[in-house]
Coordinates of N, CA, C and O in Angstrom, one line a residue:
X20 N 0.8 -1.2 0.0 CA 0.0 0.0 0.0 C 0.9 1.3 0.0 O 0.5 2.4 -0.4
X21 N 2.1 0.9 0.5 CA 2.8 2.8 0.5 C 3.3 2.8 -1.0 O 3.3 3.9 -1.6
X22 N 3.7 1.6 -1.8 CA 3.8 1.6 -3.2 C 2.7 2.4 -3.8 O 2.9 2.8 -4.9
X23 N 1.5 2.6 -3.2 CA 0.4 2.9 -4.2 C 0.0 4.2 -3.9 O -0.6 4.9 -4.8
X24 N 0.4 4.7 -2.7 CA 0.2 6.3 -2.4 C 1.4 6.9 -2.6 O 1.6 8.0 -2.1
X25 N 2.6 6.1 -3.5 CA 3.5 6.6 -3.5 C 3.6 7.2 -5.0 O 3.8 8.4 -5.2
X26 N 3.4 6.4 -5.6 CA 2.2 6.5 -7.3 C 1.5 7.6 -7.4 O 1.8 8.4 -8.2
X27 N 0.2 7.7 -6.6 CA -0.3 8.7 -6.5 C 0.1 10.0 -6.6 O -0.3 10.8 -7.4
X28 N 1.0 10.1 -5.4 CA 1.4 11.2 -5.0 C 2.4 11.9 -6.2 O 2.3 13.1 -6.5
X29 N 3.5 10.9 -6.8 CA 4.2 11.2 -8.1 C 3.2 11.6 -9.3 O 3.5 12.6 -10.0
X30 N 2.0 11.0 -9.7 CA 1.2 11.5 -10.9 C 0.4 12.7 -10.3 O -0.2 13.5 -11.1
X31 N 0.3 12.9 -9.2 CA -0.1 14.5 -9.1 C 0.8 15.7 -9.2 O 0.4 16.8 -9.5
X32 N 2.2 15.3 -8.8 CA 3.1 16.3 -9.1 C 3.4 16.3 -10.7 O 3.8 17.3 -11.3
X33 N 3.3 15.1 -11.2 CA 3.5 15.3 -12.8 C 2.4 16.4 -13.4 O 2.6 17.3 -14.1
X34 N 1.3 15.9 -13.0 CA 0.1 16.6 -13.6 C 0.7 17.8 -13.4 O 1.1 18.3 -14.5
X35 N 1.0 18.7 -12.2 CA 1.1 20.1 -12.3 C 2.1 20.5 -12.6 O 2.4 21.6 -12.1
X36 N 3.2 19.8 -13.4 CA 4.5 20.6 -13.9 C 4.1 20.2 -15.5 O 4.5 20.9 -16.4
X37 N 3.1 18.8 -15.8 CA 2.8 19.0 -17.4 C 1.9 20.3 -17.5 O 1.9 20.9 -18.6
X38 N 1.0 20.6 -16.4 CA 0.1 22.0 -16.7 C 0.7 23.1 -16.9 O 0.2 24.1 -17.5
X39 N 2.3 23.0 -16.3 CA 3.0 24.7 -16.1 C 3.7 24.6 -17.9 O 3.7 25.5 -18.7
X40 N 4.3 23.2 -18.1 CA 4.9 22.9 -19.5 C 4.0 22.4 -20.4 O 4.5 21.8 -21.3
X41 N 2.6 22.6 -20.2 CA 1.7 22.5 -21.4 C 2.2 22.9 -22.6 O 2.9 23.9 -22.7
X42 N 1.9 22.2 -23.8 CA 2.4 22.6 -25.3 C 1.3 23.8 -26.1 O 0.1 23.5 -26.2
X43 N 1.6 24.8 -26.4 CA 0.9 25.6 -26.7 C -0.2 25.5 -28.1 O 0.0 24.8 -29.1
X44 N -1.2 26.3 -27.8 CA -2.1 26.0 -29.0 C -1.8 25.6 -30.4 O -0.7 26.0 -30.7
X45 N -2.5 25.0 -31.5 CA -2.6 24.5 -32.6 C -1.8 26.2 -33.6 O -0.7 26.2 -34.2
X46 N -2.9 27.4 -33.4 CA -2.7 28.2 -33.7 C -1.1 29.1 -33.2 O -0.6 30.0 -33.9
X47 N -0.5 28.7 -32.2 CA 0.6 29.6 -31.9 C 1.3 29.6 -33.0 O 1.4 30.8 -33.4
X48 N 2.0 28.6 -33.7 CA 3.3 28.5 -34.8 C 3.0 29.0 -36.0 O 3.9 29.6 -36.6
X49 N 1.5 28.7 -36.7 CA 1.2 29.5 -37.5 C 1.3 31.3 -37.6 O 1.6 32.0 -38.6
X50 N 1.0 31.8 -36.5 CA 1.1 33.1 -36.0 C 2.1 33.7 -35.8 O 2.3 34.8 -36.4
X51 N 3.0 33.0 -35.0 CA 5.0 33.4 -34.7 C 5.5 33.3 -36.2 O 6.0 34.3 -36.7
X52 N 5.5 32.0 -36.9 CA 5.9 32.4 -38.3 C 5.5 33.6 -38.9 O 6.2 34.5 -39.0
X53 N 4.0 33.5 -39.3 CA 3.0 34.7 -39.7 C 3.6 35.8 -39.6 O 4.0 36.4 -40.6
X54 N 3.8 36.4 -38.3 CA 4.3 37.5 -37.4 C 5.6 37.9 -38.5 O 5.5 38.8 -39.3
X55 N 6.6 37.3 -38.3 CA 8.2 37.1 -38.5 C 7.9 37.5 -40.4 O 8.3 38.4 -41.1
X56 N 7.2 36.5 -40.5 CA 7.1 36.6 -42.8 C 6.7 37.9 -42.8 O 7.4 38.7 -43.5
X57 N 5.3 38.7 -42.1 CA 4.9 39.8 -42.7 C 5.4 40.8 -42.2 O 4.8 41.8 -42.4
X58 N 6.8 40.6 -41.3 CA 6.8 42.0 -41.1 C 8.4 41.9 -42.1 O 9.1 42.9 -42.2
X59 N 8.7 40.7 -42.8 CA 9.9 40.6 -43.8 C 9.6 40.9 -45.1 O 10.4 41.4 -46.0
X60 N 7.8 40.5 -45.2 CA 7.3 41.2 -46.2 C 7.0 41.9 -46.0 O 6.5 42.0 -47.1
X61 N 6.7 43.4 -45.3 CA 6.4 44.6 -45.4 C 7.9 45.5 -46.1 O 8.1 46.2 -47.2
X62 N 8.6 45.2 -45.3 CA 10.3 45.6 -45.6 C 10.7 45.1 -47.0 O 11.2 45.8 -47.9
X63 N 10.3 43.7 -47.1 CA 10.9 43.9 -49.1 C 10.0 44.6 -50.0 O 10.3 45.1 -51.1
X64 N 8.6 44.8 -49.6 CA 7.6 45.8 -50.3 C 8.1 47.3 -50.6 O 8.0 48.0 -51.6
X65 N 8.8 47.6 -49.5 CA 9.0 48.9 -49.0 C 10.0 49.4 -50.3 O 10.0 50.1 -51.3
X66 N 11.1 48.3 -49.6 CA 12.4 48.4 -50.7 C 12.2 48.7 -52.2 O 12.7 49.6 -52.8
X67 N 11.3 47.6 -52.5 CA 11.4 47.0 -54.1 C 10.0 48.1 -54.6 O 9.9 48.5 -55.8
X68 N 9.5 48.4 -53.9 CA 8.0 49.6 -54.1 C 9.0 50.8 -54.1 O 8.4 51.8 -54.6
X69 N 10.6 51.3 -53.7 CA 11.1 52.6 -53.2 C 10.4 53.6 -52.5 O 10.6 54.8 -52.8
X70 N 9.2 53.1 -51.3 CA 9.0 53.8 -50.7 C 7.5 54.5 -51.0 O 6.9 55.6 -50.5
X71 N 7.0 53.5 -51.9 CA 6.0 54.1 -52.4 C 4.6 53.5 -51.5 O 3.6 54.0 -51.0
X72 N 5.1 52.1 -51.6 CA 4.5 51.5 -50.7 C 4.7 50.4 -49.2 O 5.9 50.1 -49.1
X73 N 4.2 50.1 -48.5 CA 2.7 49.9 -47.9 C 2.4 50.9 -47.5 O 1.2 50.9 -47.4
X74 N 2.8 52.0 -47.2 CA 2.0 53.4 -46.5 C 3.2 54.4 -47.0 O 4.4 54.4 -46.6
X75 N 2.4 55.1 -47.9 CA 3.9 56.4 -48.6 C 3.6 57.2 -47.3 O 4.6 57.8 -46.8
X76 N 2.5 57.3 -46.8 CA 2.7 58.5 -45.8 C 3.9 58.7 -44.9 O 4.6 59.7 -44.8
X77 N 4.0 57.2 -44.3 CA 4.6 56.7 -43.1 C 6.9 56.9 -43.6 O 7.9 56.9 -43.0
X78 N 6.6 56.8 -44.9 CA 8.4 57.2 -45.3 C 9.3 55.8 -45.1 O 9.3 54.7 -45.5
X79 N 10.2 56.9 -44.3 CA 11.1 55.5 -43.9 C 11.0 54.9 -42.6 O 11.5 53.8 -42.2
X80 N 10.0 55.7 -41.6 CA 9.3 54.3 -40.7 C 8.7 53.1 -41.4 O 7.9 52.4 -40.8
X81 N 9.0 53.1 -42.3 CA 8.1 51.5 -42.9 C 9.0 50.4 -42.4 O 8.5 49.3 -42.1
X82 N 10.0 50.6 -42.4 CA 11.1 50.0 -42.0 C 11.2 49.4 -40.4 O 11.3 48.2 -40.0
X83 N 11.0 50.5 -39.8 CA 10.9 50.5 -38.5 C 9.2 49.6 -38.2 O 9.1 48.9 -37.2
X84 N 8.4 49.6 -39.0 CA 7.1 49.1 -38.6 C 7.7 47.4 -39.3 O 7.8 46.4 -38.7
X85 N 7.7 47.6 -40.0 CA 8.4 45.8 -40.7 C 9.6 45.3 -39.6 O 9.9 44.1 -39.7
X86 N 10.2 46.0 -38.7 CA 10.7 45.4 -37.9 C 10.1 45.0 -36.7 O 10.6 44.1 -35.9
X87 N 8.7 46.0 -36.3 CA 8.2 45.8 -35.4 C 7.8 44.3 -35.0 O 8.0 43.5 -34.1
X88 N 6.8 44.3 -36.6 CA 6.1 43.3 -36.9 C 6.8 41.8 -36.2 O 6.6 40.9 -35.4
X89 N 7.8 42.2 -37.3 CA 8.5 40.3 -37.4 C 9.5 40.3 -35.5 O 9.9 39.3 -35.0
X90 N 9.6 41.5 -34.8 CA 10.2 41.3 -33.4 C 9.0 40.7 -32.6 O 9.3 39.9 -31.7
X91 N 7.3 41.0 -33.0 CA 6.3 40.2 -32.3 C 6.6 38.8 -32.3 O 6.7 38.1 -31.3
X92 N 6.9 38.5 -33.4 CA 7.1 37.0 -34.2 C 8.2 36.3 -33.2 O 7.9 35.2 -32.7
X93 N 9.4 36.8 -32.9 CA 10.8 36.6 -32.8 C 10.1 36.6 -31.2 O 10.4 35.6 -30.5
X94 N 9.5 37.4 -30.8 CA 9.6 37.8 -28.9 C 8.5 36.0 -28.6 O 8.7 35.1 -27.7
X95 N 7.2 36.0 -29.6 CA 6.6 34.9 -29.3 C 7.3 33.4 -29.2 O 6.8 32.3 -28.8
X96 N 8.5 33.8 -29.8 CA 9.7 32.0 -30.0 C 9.9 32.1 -28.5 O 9.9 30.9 -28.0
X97 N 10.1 33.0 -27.6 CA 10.7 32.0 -26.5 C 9.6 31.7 -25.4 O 9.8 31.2 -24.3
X98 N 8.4 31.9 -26.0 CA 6.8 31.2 -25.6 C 6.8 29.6 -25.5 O 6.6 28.8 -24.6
X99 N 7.3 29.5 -27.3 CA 7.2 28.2 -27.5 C 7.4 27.0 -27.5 O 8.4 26.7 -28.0
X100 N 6.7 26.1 -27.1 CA 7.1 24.9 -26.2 C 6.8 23.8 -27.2 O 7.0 22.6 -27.0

């Protein structure tokens, strides 16, 4: 019998360290990529458009916004389990 509350007591501590190391949703890796591509694609738009486009208003912050973008992407990798 102490074999069996000994059992126990081990699969409850597993349970709450697999809940803290849960694997994250279906949707996270799609998104972290997603994140990372469009903000690499805003920046080659920018480039190869000379500024004309995704937003002429915005100049050479386009640059600065396409880096934003893909740092979302880059900050969500150390999420990832």
């Amino acid at each position: 019998m102490g074999g069996m509350a000994r059992s126990k007591n081990s699969s409850a501590v597993t349970e709450q360290r697999s809940g803290a190391d849960a694997p994250n949703p279906v949707w996270f890796k799609p998104v972290m990529f997603g994140f990372m591509l469009l903000g690499l694609a805003w920046i080659i738009v920018f480039y190869l458009s000379q500024g004309a486009f995704p937003v002429p208003a915005l100049g050479s912050w386009n640059i600065l916004v396409g880096f934003g973008i893909a740092f979302v992407g880059f900050l969500m990798t150390t999420r990832w389990r």
